[in-house]
PDB file of N, CA and C in Angstrom:
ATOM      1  N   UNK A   1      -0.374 -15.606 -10.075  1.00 45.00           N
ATOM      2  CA  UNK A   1       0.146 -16.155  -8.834  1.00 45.00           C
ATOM      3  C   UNK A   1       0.090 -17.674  -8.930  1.00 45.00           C
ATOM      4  N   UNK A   2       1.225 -18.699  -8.267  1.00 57.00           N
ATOM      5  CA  UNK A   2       1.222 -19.900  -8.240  1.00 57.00           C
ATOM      6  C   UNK A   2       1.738 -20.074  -7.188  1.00 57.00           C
ATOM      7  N   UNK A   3       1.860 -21.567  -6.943  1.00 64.00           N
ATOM      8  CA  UNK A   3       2.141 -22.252  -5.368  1.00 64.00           C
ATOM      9  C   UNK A   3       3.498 -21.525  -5.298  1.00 64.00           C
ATOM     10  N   UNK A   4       4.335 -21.412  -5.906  1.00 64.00           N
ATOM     11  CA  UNK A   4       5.520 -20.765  -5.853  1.00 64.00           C
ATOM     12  C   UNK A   4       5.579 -19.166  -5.105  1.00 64.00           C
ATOM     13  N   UNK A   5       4.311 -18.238  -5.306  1.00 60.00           N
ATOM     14  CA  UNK A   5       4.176 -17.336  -5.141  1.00 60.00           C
ATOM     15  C   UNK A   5       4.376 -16.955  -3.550  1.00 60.00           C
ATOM     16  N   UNK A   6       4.717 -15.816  -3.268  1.00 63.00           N
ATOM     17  CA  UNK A   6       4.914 -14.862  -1.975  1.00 63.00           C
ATOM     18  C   UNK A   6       6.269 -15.107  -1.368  1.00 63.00           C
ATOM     19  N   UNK A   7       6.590 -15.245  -0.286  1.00 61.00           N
ATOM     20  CA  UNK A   7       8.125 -14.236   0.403  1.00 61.00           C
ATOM     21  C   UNK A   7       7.888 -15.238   2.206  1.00 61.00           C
ATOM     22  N   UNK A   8       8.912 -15.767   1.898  1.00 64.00           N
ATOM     23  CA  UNK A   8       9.516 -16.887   3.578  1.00 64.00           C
ATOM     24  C   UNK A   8      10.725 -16.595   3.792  1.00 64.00           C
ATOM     25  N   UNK A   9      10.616 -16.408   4.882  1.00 62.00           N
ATOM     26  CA  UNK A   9      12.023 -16.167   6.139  1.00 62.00           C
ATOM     27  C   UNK A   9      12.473 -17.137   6.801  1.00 62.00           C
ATOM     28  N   UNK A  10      13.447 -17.932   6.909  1.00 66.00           N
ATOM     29  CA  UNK A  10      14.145 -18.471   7.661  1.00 66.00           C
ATOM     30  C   UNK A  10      15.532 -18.882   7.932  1.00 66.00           C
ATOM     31  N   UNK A  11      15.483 -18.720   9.600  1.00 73.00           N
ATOM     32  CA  UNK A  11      17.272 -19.294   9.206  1.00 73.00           C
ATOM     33  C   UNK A  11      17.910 -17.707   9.061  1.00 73.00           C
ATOM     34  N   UNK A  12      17.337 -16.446   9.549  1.00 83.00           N
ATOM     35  CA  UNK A  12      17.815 -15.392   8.621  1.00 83.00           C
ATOM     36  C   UNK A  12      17.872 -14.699   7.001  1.00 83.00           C
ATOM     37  N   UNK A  13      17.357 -15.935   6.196  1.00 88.00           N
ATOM     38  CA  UNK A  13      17.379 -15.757   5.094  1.00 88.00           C
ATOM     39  C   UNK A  13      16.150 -15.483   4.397  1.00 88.00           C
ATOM     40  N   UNK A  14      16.179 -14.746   3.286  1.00 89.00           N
ATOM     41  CA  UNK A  14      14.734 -14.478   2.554  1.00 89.00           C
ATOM     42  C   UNK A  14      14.647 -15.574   1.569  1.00 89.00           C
ATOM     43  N   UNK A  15      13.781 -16.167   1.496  1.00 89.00           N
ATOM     44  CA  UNK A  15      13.479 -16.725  -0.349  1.00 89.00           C
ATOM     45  C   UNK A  15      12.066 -16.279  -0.592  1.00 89.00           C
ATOM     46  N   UNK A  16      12.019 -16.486  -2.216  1.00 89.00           N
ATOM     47  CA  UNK A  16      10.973 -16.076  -2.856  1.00 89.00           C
ATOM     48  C   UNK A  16      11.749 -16.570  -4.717  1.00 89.00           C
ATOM     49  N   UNK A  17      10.441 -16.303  -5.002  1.00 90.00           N
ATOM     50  CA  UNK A  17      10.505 -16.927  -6.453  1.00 90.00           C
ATOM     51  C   UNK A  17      10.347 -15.330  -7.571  1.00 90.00           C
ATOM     52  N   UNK A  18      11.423 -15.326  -8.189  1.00 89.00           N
ATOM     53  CA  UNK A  18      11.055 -14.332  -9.450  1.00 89.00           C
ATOM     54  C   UNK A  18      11.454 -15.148 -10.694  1.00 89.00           C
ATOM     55  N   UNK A  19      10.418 -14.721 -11.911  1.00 90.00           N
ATOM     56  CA  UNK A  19      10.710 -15.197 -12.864  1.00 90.00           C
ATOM     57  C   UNK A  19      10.959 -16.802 -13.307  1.00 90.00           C
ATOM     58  N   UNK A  20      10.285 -17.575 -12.246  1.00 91.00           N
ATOM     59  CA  UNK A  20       9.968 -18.859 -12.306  1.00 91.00           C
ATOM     60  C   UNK A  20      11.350 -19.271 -11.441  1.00 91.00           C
ATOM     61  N   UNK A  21      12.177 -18.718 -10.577  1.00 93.00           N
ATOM     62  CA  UNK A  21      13.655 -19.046 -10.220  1.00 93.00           C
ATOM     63  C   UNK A  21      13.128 -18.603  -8.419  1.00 93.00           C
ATOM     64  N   UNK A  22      13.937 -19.874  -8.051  1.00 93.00           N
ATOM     65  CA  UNK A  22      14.245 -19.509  -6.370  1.00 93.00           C
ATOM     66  C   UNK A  22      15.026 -18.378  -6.304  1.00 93.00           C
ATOM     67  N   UNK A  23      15.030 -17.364  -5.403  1.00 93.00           N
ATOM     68  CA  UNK A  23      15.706 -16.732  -4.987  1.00 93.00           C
ATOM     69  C   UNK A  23      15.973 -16.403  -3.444  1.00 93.00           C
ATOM     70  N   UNK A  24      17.583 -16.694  -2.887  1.00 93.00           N
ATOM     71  CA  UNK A  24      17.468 -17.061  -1.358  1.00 93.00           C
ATOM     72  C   UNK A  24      18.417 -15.876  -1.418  1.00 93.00           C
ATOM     73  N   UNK A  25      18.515 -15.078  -0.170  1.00 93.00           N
ATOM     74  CA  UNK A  25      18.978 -13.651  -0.431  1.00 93.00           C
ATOM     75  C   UNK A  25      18.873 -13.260   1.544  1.00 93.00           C
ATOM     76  N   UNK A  26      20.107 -12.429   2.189  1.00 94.00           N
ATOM     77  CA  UNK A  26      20.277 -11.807   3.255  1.00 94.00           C
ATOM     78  C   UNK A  26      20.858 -10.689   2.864  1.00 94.00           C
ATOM     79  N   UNK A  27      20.594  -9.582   3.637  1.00 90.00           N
ATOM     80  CA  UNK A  27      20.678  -8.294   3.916  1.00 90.00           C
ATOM     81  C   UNK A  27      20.804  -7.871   4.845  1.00 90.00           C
ATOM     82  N   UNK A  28      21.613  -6.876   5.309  1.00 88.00           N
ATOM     83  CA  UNK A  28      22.139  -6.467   6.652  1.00 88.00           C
ATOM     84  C   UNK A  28      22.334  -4.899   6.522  1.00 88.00           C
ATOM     85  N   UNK A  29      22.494  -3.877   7.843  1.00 87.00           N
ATOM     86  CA  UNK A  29      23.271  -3.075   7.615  1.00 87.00           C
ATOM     87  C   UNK A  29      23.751  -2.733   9.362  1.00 87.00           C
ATOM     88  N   UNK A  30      24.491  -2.411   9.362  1.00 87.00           N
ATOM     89  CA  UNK A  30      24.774  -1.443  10.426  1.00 87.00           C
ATOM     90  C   UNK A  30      25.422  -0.132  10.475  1.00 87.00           C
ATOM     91  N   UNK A  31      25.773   0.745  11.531  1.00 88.00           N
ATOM     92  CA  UNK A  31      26.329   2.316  11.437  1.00 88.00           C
ATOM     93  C   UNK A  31      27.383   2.209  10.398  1.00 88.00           C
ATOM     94  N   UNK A  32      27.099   2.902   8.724  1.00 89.00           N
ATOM     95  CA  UNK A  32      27.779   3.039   7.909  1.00 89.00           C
ATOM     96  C   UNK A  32      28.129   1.536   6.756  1.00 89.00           C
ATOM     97  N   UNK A  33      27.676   0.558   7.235  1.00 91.00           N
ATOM     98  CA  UNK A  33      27.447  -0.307   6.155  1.00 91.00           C
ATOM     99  C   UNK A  33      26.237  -0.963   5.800  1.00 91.00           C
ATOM    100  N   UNK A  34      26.102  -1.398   4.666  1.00 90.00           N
ATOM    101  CA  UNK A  34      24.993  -1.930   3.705  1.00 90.00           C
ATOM    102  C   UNK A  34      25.763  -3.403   3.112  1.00 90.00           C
ATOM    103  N   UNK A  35      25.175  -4.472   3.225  1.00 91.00           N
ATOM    104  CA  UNK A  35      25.222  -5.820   2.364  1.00 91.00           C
ATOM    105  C   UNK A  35      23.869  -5.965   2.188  1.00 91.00           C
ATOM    106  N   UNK A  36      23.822  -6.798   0.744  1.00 94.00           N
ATOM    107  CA  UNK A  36      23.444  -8.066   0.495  1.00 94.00           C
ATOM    108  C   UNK A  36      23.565  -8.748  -0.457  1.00 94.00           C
ATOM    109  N   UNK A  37      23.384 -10.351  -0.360  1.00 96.00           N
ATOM    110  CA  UNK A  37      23.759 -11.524  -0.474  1.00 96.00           C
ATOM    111  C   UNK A  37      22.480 -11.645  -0.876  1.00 96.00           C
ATOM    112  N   UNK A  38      22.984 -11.972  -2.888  1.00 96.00           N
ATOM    113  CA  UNK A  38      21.318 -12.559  -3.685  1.00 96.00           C
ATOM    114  C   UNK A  38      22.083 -14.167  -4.100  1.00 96.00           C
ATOM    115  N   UNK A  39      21.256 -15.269  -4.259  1.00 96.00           N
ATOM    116  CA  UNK A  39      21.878 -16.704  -4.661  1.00 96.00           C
ATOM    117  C   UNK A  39      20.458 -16.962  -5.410  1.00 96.00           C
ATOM    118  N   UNK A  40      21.359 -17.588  -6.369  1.00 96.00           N
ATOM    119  CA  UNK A  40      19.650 -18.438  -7.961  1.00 96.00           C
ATOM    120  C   UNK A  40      20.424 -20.037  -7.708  1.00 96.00           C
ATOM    121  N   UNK A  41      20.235 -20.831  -6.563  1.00 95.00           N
ATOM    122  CA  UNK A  41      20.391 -21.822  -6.775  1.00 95.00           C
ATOM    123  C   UNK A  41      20.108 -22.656  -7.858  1.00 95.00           C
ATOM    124  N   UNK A  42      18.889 -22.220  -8.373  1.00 95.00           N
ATOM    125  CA  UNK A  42      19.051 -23.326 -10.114  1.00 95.00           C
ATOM    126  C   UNK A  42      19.917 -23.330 -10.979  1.00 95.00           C
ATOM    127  N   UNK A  43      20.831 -21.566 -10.677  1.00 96.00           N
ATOM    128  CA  UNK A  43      21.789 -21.184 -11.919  1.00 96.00           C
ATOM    129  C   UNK A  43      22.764 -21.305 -11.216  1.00 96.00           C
ATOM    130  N   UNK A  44      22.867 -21.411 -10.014  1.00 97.00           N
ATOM    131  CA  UNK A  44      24.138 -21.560  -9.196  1.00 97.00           C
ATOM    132  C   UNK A  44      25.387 -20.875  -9.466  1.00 97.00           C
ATOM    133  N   UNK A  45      24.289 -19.474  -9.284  1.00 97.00           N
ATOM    134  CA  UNK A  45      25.131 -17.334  -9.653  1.00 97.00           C
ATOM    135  C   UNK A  45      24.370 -16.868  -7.986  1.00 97.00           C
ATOM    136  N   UNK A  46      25.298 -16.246  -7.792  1.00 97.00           N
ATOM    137  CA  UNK A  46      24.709 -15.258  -7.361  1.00 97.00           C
ATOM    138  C   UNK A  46      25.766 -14.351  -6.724  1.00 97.00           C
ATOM    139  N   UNK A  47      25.273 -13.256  -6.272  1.00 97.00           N
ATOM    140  CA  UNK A  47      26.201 -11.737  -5.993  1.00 97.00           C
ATOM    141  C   UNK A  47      25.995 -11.136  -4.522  1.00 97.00           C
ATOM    142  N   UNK A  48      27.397 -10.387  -4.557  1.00 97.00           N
ATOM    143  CA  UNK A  48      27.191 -10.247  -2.855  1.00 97.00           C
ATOM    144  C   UNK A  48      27.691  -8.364  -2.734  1.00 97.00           C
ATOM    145  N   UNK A  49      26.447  -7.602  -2.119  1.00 95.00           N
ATOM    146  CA  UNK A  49      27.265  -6.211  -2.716  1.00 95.00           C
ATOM    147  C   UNK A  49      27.314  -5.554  -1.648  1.00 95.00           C
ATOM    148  N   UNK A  50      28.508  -5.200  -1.087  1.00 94.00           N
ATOM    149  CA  UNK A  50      29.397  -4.523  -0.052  1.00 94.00           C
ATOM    150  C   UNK A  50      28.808  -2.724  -0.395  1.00 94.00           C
ATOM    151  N   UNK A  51      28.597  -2.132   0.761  1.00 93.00           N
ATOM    152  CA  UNK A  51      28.699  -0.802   0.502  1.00 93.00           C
ATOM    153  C   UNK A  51      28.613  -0.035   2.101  1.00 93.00           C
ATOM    154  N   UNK A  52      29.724   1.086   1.679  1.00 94.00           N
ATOM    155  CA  UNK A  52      30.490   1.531   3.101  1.00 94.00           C
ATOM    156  C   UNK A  52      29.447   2.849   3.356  1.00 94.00           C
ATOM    157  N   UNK A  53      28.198   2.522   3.282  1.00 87.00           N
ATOM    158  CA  UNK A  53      26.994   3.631   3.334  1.00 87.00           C
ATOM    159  C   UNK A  53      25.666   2.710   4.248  1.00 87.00           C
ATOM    160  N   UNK A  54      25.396   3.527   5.108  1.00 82.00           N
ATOM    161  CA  UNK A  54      24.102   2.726   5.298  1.00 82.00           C
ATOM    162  C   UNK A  54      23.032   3.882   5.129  1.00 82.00           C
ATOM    163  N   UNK A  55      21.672   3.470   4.605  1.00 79.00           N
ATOM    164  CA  UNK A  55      20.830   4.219   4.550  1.00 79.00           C
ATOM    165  C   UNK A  55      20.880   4.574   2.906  1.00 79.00           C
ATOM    166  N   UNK A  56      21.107   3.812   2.234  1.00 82.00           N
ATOM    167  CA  UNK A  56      21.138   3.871   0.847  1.00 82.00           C
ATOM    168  C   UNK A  56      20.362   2.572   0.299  1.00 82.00           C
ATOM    169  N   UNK A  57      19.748   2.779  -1.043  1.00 85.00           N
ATOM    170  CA  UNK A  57      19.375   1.511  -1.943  1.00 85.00           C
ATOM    171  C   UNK A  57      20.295   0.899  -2.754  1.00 85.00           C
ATOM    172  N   UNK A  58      21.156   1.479  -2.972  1.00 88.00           N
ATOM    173  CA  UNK A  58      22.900   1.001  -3.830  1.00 88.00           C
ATOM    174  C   UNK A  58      22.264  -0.356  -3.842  1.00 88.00           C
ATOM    175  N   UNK A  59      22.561  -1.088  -2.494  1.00 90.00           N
ATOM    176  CA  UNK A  59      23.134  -2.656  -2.728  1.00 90.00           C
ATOM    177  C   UNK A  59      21.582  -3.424  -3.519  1.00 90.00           C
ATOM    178  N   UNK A  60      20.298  -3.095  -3.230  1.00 88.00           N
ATOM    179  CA  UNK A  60      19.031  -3.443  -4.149  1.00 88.00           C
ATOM    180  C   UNK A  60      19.039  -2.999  -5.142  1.00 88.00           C
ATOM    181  N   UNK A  61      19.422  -1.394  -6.249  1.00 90.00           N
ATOM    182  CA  UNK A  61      20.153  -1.507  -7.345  1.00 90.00           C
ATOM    183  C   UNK A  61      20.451  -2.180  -8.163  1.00 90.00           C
ATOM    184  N   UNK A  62      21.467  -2.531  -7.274  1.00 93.00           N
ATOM    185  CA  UNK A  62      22.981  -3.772  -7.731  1.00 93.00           C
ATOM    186  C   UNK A  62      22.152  -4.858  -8.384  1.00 93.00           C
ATOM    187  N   UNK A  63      21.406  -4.965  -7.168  1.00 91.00           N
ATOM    188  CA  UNK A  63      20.970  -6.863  -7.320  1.00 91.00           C
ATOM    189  C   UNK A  63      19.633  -6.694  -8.204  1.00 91.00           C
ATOM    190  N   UNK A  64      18.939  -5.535  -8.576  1.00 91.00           N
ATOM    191  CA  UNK A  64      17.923  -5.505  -9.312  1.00 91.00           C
ATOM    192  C   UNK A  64      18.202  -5.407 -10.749  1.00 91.00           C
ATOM    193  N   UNK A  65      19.529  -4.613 -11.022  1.00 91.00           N
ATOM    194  CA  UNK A  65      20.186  -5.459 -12.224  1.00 91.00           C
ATOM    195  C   UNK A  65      20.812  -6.694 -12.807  1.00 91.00           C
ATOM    196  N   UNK A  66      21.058  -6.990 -11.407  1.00 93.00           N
ATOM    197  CA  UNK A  66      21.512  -8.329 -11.691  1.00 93.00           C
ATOM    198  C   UNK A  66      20.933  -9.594 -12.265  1.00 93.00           C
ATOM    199  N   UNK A  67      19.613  -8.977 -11.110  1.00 92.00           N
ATOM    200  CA  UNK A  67      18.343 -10.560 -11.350  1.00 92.00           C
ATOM    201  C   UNK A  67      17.973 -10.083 -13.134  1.00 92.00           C
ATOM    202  N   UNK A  68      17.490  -9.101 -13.383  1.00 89.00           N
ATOM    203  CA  UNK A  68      16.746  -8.278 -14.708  1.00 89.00           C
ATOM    204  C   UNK A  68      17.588  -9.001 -16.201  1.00 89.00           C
ATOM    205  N   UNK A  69      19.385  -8.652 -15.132  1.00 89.00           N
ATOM    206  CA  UNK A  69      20.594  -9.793 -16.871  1.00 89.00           C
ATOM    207  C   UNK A  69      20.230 -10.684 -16.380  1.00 89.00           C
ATOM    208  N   UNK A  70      19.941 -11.864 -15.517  1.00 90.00           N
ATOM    209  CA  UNK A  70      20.300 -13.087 -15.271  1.00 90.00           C
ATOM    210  C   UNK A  70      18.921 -13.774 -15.728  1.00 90.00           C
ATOM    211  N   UNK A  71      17.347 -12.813 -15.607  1.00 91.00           N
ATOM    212  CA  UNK A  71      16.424 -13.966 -15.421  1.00 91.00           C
ATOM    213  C   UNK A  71      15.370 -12.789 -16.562  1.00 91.00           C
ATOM    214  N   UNK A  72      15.654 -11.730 -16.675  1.00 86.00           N
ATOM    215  CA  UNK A  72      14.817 -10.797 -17.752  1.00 86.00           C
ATOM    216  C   UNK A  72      13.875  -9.859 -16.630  1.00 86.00           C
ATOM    217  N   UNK A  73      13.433  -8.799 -17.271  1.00 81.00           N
ATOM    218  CA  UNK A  73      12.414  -7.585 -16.467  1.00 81.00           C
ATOM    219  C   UNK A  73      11.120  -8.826 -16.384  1.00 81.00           C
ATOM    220  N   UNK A  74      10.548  -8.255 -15.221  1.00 76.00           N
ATOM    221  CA  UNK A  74       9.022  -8.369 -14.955  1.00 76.00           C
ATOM    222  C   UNK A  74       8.055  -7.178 -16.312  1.00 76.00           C
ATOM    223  N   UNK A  75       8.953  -7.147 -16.732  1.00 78.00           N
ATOM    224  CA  UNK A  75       7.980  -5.538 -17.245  1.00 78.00           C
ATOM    225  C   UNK A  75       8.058  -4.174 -16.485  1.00 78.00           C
ATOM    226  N   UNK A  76       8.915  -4.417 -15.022  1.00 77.00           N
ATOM    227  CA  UNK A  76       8.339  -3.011 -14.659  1.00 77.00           C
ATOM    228  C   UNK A  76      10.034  -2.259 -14.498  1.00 77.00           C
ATOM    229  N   UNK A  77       9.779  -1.288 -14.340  1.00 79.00           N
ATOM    230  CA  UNK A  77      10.977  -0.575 -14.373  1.00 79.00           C
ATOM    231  C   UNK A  77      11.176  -0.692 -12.944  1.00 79.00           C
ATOM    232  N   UNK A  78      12.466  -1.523 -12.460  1.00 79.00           N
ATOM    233  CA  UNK A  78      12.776  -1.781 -11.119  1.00 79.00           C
ATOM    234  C   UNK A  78      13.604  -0.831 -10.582  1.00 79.00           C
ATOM    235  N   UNK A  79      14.765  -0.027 -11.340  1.00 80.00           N
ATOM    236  CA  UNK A  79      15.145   0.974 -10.706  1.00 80.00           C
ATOM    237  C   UNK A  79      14.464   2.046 -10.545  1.00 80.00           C
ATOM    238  N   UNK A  80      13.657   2.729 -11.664  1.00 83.00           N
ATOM    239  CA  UNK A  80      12.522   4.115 -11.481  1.00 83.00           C
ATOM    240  C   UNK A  80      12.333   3.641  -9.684  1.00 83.00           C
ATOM    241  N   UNK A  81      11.602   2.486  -9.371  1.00 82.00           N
ATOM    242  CA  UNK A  81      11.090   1.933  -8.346  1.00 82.00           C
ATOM    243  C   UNK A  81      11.991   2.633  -7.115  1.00 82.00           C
ATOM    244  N   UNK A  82      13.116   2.080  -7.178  1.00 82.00           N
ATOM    245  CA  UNK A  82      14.642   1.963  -6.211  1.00 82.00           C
ATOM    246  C   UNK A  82      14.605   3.244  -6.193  1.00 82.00           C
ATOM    247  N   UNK A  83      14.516   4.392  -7.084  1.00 83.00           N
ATOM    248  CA  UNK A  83      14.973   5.663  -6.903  1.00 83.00           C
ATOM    249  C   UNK A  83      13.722   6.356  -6.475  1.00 83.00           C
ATOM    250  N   UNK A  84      12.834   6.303  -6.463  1.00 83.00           N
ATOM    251  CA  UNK A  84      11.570   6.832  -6.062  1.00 83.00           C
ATOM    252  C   UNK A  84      11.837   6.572  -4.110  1.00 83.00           C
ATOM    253  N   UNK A  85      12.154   5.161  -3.638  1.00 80.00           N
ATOM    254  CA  UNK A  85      11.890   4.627  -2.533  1.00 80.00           C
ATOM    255  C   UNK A  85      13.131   5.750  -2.335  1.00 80.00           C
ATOM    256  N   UNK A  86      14.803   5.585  -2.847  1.00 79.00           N
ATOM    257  CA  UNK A  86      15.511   6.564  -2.143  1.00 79.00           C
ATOM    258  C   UNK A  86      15.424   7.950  -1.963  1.00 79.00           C
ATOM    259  N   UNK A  87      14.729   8.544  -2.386  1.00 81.00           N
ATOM    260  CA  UNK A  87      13.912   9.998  -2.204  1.00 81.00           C
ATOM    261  C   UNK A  87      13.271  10.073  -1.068  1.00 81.00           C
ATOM    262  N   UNK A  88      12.805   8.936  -0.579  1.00 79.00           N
ATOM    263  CA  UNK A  88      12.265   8.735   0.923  1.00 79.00           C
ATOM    264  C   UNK A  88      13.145   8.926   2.324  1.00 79.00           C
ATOM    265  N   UNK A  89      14.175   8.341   1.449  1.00 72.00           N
ATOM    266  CA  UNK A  89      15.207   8.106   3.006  1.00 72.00           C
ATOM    267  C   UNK A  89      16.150   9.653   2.796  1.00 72.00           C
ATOM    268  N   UNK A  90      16.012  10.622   2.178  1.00 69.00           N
ATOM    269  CA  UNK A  90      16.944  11.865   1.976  1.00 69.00           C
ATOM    270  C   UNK A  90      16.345  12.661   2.728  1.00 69.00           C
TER     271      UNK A  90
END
């Protein structure tokens, strides 16, 4: 853990640090849709994933592959993770 470490809200928006990288990121859903909006301002990438489902992990998925090509694994298997949590919501 470093000064960088843990998870702030504001403004609507999440940031937090993975892999030594800012990460500023919103999420939404309402009846039948799912977004979210991941941004790596240092790399000045980021992805926005639409899905006509709500009550799904799809759009964290998305973005957990995304960060994994863009910045490398923590070591842990982030989808096993994602699919374990969606077994919850079935």
């Amino acid at each position: 853990i470093d000064e960088n470490s843990g998870f702030n809200f504001g403004m609507g928006w999440d940031n937090y640090h993975y892999r030594g990288q800012l990460i500023v990121e919103k999420g939404g859903g309402l009846d039948g849709v799912r977004t979210v909006t991941t941004l790596i301002p240092g790399l000045k990438i980021g992805i926005t994933v639409l899905c006509n489902l709500n009550l799904t992990l799809l759009p964290e998925a998305i973005r957990a592959h995304f960060l994994e090509q863009y910045l490398g694994s923590e070591g842990t298997d982030m989808q096993a993770a994602i699919k374990e949590r969606a077994k919850l919501l079935e």
